[in-house]
PDB file of C-alpha atoms in Angstrom:
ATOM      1  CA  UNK A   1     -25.528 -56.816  57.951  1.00  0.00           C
ATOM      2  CA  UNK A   2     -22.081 -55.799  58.338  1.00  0.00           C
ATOM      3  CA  UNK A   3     -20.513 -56.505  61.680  1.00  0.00           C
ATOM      4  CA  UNK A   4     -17.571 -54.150  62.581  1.00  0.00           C
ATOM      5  CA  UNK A   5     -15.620 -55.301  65.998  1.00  0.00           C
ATOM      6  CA  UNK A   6     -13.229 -53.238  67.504  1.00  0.00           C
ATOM      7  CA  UNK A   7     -11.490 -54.777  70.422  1.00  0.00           C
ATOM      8  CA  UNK A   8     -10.149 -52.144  72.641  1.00  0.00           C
ATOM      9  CA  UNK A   9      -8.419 -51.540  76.097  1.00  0.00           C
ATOM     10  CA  UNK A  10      -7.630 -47.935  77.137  1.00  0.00           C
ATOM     11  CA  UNK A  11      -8.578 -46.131  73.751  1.00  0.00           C
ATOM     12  CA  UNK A  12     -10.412 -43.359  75.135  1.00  0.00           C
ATOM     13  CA  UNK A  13      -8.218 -40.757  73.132  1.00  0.00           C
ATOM     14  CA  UNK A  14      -8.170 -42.963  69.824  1.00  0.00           C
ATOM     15  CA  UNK A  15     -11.758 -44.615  69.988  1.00  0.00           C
ATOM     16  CA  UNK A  16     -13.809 -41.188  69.503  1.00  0.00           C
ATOM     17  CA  UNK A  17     -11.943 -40.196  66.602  1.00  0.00           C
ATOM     18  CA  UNK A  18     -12.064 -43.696  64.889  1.00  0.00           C
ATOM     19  CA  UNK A  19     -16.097 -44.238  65.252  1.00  0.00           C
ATOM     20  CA  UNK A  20     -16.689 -40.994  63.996  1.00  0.00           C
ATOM     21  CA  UNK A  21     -14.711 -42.186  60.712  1.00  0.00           C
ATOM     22  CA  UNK A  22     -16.648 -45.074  60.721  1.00  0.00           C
ATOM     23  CA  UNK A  23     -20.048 -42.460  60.306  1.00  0.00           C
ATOM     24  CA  UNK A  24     -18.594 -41.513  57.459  1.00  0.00           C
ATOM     25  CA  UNK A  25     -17.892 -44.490  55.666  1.00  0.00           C
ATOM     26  CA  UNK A  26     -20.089 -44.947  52.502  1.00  0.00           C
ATOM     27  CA  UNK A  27     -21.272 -48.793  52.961  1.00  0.00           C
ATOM     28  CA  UNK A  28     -21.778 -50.097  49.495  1.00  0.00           C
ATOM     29  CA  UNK A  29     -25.362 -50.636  48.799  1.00  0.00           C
ATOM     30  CA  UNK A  30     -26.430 -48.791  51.338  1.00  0.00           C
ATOM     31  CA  UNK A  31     -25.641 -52.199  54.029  1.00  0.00           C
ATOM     32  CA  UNK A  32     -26.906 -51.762  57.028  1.00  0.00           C
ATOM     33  CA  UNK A  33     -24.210 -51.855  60.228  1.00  0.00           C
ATOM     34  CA  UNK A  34     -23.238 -52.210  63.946  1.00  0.00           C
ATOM     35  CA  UNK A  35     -20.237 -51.251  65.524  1.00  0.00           C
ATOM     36  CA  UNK A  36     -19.371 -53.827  68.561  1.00  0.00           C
ATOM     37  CA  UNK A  37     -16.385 -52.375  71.098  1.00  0.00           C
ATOM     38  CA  UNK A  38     -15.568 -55.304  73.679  1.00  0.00           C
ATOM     39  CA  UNK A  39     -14.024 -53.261  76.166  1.00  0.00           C
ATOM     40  CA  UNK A  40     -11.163 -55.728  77.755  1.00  0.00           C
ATOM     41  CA  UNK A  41     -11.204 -53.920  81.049  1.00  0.00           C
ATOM     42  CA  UNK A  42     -10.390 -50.483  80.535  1.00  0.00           C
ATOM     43  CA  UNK A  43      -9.316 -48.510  83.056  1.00  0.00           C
ATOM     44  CA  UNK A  44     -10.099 -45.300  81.880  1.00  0.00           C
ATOM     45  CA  UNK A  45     -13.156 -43.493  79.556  1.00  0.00           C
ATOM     46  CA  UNK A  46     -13.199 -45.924  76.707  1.00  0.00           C
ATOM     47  CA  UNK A  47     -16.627 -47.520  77.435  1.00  0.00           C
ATOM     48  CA  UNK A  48     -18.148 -43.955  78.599  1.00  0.00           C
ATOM     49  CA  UNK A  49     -16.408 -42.742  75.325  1.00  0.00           C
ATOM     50  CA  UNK A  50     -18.508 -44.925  73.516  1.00  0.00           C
ATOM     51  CA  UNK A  51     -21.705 -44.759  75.703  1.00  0.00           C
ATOM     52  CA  UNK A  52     -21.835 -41.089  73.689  1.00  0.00           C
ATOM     53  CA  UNK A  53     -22.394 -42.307  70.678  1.00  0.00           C
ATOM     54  CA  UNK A  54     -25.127 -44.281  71.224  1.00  0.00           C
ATOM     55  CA  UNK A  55     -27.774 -41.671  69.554  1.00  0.00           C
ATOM     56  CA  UNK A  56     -25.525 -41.039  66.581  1.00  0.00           C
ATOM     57  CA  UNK A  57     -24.646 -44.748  65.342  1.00  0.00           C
ATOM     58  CA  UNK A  58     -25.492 -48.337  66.030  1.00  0.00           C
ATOM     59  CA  UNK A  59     -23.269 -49.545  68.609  1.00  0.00           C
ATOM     60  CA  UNK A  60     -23.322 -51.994  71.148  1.00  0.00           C
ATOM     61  CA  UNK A  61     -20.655 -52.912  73.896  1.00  0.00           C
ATOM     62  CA  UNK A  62     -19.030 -55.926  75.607  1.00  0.00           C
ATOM     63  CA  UNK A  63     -17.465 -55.380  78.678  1.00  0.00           C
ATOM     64  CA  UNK A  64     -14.704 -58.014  80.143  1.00  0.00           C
ATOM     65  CA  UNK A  65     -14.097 -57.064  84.005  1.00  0.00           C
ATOM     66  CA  UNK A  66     -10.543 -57.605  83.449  1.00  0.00           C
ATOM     67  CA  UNK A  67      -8.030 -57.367  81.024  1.00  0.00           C
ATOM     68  CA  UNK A  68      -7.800 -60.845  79.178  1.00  0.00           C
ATOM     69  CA  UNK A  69      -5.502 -59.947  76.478  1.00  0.00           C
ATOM     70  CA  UNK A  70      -6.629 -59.706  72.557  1.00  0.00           C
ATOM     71  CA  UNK A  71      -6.880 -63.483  71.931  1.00  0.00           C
ATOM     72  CA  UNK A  72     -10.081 -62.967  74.598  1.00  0.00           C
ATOM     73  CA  UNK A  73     -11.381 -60.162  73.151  1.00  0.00           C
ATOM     74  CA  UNK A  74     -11.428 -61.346  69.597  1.00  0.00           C
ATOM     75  CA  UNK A  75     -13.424 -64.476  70.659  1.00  0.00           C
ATOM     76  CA  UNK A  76     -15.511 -62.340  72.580  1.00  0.00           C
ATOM     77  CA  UNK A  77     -16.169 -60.259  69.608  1.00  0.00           C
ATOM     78  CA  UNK A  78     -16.238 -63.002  66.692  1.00  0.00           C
ATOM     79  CA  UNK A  79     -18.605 -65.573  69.208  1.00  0.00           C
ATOM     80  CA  UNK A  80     -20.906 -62.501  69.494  1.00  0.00           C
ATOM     81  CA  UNK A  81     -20.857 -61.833  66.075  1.00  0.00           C
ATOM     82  CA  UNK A  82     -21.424 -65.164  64.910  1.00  0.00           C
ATOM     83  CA  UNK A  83     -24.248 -65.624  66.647  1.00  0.00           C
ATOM     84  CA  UNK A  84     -26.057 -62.650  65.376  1.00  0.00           C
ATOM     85  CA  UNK A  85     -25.305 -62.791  61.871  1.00  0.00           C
ATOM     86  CA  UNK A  86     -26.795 -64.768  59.094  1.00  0.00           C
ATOM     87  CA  UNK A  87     -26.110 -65.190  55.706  1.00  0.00           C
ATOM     88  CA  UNK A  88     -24.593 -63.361  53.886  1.00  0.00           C
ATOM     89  CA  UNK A  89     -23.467 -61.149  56.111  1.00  0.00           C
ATOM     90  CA  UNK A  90     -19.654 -59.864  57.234  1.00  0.00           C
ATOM     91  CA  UNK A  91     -17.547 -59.468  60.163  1.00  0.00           C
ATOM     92  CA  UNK A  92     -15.034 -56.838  59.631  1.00  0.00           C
ATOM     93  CA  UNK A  93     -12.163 -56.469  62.781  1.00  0.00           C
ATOM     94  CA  UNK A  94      -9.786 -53.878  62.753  1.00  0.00           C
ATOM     95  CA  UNK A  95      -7.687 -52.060  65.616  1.00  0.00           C
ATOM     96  CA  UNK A  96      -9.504 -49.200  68.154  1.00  0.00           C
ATOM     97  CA  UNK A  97      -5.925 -46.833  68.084  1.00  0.00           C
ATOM     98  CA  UNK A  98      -7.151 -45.192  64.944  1.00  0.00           C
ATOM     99  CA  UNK A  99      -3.933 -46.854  63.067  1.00  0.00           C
ATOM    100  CA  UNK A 100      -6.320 -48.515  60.233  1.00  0.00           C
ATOM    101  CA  UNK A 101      -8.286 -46.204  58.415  1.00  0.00           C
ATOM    102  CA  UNK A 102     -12.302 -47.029  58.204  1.00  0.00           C
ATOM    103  CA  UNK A 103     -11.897 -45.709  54.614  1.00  0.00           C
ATOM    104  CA  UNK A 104     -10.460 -48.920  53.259  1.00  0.00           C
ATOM    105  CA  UNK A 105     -13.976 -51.246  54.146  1.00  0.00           C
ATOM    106  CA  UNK A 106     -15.876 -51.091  51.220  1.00  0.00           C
ATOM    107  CA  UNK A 107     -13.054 -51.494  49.167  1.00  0.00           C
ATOM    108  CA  UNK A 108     -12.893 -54.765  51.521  1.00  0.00           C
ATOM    109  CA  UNK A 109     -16.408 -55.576  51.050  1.00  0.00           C
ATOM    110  CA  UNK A 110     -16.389 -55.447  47.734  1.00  0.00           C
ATOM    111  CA  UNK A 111     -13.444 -58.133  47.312  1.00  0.00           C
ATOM    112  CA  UNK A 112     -15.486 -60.446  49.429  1.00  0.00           C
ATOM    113  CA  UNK A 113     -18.539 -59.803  47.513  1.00  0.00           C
ATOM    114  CA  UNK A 114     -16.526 -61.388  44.447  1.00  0.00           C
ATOM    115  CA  UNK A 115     -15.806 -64.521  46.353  1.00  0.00           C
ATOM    116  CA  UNK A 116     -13.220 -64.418  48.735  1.00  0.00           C
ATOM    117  CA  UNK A 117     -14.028 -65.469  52.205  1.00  0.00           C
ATOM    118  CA  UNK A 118     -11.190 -63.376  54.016  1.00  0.00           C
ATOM    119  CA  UNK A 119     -10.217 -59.965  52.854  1.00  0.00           C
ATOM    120  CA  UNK A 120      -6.690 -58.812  54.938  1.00  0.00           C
ATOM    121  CA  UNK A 121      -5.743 -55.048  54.378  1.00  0.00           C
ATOM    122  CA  UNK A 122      -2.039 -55.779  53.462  1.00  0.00           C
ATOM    123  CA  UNK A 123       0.961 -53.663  54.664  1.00  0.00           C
ATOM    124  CA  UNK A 124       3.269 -55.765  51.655  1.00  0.00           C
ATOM    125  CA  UNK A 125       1.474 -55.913  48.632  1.00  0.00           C
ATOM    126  CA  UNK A 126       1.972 -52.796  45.858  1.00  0.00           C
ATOM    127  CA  UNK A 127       0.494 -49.870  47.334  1.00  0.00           C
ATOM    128  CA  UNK A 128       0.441 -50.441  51.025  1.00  0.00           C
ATOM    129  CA  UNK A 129       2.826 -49.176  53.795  1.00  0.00           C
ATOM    130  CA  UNK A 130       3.942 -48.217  57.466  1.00  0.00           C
ATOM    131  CA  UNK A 131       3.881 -44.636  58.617  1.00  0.00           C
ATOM    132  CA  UNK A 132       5.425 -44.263  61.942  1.00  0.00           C
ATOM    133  CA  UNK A 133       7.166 -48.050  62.850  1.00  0.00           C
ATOM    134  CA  UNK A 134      10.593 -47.881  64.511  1.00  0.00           C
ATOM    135  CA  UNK A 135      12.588 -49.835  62.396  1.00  0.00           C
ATOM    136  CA  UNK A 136      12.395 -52.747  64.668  1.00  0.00           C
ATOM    137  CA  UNK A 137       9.125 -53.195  64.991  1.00  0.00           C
ATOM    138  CA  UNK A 138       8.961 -52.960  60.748  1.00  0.00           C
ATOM    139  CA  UNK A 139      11.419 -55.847  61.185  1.00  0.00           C
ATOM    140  CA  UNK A 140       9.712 -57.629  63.236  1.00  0.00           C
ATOM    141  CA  UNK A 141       5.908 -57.630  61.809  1.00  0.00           C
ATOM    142  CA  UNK A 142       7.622 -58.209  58.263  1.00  0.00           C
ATOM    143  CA  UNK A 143      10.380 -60.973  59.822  1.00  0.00           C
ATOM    144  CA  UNK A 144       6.527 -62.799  61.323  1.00  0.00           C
ATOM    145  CA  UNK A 145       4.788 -62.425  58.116  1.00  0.00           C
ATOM    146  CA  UNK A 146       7.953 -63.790  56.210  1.00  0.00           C
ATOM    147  CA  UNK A 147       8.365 -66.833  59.093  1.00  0.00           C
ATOM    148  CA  UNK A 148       4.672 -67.785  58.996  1.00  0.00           C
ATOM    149  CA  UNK A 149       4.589 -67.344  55.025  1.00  0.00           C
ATOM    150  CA  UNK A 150       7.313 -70.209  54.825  1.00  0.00           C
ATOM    151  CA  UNK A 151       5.572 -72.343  57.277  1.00  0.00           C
ATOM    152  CA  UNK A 152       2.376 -71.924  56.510  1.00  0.00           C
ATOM    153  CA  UNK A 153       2.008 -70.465  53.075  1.00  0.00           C
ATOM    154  CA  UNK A 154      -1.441 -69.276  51.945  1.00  0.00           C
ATOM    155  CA  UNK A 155      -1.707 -68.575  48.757  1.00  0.00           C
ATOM    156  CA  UNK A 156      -2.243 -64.690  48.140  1.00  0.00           C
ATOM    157  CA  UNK A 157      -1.356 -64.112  51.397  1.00  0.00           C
ATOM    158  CA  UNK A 158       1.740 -61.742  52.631  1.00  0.00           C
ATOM    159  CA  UNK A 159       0.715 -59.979  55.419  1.00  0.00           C
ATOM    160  CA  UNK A 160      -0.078 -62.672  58.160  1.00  0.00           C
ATOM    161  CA  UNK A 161      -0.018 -60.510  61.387  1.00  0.00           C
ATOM    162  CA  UNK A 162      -2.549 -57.436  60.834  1.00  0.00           C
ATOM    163  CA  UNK A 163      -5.811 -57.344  62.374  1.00  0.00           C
ATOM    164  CA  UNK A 164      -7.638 -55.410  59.705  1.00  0.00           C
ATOM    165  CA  UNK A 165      -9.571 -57.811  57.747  1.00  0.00           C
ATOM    166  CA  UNK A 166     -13.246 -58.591  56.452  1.00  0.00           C
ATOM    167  CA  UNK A 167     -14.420 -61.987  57.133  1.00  0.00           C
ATOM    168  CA  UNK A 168     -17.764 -63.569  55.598  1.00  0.00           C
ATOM    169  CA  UNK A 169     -19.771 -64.729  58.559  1.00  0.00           C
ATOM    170  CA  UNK A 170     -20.046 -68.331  56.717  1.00  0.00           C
ATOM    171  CA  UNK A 171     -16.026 -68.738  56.792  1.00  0.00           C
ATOM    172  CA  UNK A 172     -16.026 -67.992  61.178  1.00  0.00           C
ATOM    173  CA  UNK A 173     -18.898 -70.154  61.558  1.00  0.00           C
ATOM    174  CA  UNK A 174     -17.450 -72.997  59.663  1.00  0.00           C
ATOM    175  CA  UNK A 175     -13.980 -72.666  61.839  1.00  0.00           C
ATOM    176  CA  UNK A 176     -15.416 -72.340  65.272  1.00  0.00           C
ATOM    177  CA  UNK A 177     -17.734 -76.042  63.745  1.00  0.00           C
ATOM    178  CA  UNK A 178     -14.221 -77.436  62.944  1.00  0.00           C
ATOM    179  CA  UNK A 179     -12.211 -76.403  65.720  1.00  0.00           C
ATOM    180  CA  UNK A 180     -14.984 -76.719  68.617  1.00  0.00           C
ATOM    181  CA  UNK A 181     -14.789 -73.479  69.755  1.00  0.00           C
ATOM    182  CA  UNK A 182     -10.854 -73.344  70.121  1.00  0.00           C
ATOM    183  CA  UNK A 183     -10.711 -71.182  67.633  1.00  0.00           C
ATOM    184  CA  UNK A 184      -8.499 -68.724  69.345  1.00  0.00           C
ATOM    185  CA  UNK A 185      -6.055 -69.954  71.943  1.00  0.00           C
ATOM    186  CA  UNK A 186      -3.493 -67.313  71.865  1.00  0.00           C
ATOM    187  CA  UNK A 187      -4.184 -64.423  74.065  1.00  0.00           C
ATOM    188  CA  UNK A 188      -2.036 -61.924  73.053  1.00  0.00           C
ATOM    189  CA  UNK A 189      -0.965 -59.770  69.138  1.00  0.00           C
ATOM    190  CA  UNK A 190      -0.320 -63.272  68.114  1.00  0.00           C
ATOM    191  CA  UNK A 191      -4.081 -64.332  67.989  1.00  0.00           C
ATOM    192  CA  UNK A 192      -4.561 -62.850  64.407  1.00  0.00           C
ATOM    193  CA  UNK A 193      -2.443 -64.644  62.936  1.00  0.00           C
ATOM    194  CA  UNK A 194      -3.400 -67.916  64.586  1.00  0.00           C
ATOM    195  CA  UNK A 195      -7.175 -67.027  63.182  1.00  0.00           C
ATOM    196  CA  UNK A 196      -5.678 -66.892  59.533  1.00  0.00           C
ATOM    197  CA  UNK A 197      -3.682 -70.010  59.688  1.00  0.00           C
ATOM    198  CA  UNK A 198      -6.701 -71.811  61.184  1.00  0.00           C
ATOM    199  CA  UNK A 199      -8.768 -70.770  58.731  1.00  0.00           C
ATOM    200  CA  UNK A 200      -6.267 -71.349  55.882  1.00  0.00           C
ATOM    201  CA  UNK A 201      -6.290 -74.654  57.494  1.00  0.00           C
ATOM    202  CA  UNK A 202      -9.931 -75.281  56.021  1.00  0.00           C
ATOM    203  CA  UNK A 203      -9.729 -73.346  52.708  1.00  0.00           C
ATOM    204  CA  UNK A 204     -10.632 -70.391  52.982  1.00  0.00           C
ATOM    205  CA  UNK A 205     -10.098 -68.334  50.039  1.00  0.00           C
ATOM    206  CA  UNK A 206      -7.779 -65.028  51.172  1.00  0.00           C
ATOM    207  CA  UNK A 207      -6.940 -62.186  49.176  1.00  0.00           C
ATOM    208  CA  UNK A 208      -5.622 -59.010  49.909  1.00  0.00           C
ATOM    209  CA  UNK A 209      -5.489 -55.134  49.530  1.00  0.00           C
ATOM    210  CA  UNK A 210      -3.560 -51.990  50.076  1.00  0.00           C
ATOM    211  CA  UNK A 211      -3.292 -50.876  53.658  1.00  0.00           C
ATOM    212  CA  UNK A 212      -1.049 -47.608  54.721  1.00  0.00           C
ATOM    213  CA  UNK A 213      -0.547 -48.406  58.298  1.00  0.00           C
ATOM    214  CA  UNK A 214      -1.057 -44.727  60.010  1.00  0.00           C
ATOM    215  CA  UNK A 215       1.208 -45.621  62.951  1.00  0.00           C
ATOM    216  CA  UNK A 216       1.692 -41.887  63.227  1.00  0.00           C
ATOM    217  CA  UNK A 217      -1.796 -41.375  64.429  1.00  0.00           C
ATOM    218  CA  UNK A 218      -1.531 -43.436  67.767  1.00  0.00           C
ATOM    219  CA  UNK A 219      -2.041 -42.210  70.976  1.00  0.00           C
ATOM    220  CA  UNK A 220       0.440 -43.183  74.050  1.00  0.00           C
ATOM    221  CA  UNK A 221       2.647 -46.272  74.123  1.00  0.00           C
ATOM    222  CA  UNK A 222       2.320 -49.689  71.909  1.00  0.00           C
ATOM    223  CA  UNK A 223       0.677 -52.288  74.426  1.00  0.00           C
ATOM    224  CA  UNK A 224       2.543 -55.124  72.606  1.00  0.00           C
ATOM    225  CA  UNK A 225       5.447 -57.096  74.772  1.00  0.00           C
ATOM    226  CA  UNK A 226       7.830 -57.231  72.530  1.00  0.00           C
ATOM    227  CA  UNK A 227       9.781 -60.156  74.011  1.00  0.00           C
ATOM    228  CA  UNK A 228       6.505 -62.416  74.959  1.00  0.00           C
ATOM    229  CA  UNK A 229       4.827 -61.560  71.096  1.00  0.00           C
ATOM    230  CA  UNK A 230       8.200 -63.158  69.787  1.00  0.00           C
ATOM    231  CA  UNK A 231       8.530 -65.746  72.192  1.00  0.00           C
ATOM    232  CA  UNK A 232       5.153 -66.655  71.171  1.00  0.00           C
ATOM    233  CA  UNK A 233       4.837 -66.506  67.418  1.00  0.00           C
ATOM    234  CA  UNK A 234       8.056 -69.048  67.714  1.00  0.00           C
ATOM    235  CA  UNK A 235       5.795 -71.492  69.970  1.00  0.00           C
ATOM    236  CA  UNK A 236       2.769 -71.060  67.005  1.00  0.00           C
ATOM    237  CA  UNK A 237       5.203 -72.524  64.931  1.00  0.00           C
ATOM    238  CA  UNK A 238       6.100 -74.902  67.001  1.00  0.00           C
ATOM    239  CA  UNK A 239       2.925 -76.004  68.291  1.00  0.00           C
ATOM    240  CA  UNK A 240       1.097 -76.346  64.684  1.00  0.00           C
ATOM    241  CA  UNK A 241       3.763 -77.472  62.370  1.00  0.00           C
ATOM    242  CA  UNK A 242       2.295 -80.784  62.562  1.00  0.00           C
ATOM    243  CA  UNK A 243      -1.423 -79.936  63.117  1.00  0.00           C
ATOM    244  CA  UNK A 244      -2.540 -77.097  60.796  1.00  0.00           C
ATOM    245  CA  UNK A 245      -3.367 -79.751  57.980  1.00  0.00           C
ATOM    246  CA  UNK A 246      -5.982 -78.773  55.390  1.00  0.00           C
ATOM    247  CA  UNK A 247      -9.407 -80.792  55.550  1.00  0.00           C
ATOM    248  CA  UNK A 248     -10.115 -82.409  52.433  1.00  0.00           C
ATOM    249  CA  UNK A 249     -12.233 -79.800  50.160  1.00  0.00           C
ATOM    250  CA  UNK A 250     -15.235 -81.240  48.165  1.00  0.00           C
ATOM    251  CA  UNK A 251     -14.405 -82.264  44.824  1.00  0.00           C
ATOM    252  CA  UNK A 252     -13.703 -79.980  42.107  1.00  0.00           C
ATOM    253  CA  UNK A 253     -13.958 -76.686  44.753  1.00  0.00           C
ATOM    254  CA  UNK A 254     -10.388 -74.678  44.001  1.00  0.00           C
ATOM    255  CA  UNK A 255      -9.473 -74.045  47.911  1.00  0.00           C
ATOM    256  CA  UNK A 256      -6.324 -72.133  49.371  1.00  0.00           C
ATOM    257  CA  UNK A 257      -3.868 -74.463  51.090  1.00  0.00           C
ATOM    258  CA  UNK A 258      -2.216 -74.304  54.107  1.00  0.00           C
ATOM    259  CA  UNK A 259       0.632 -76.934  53.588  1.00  0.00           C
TER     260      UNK A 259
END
């Protein structure tokens, strides 16, 4: 089963266009899927937007009664999904403002069928880009990615902060087991990147792929605090310099290091 979680607040323009992409993906082997929207307190049609669809595609939603931020909605979404799946099976997340295109899954899927336990659609490796970034915020992301990198380096890893990734179900259960449910503590843009160093932490094995960020294609204003995100990737530094250790792997098993 392939898990795809879209965590969403006020997407009722974006949301309808990006599920009906989904429909048209072409799941390799013919996988079986579920969409899950947690709905982090939307204030307008994004979980009526949704309730549409029911009778075209499998898909179930989560609603928060307030807005908790992403962190929330990600452990919403990832608990959930956990808990359902089985063996086997894969978690993809990726952003509800139609920005990341659907098209690039089973190209994701298939990397993770070769062995990798994370597969990140990357803005920085040969063939991916950003369409529609102010220059700052292209600084910014790529300033992150570069600060985290030298922290924290995983190796295959350059894009730290996007939310478009593939998980195996194995890898999420095994870091919510080591980190008792604390998983996620961030609550904000900075959560995704927490996830990846947390799972770096105890091996998992990333690699990436080509993403072109359509930044063009979203609807309205960016929801990210600008100020707060910074503050706040600074303090993730901070906070798990001396921390994010790696676990001893079992003998012999190459693992990706988070040093």
């Amino acid at each position: 089963m392939i898990y795809v979680l879209l965590p969403a607040y006020n997407e009722s323009v974006a949301l309808p266009l990006l599920l009906d992409q989904i429909r048209q993906v072409e799941w390799p082997n013919d996988e079986p899927y579920t969409v899950l929207v947690v709905d982090d307190g939307s204030t307008d049609a994004t979980v009526p937007c949704c309730r549409a669809r029911w009778e075209q595609m499998p898909i179930e939603i989560i609603c928060h009664g307030f807005n908790r931020g992403l962190g929330a909605a990600m452990t919403t979404g990832l608990e959930h999904c956990v808990s359902c799946s089985g063996t086997g099976d894969t978690i993809v997340t990726l952003d509800a403002d139609n920005t990341h295109s659907p098209s690039h899954i089973p190209h994701m899927l298939r990397n993770l069928r070769k062995g990798a336990d994370i597969v990140i659609a990357s803005r920085y490796v040969r063939g991916g880009a950003e369409i529609g970034l102010t220059p700052f915020r292209k600084i910014m992301s790529r300033g992150a990615s570069t600060m985290l990198h030298v922290m924290f380096p995983i190796e295959g890893v350059r894009d730290y902060t996007c939310g478009f990734r593939a998980y195996t179900s194995e890898i999420l259960q095994r870091g919510f087991r080591e980190y008792s449910g604390r998983l996620i503590e961030e609550s904000g843009f900075v959560c995704m990147a927490e996830l990846l160093l947390k799972l770096g932490s105890i091996g998992a094995k990333v690699v990436e792929v080509p993403l072109v960020l359509r930044y063009d294609r979203k609807e309205g204003a960016s929801k990210m605090k600008v100020a707060r995100t910074v503050s706040r990737y600074l303090a993730l530094v901070t906070i798990n310099r001396a921390r994010l250790r790696p676990n001893p792997s079992p003998e012999n098993e190459p693992v990706n290091r988070v040093r």
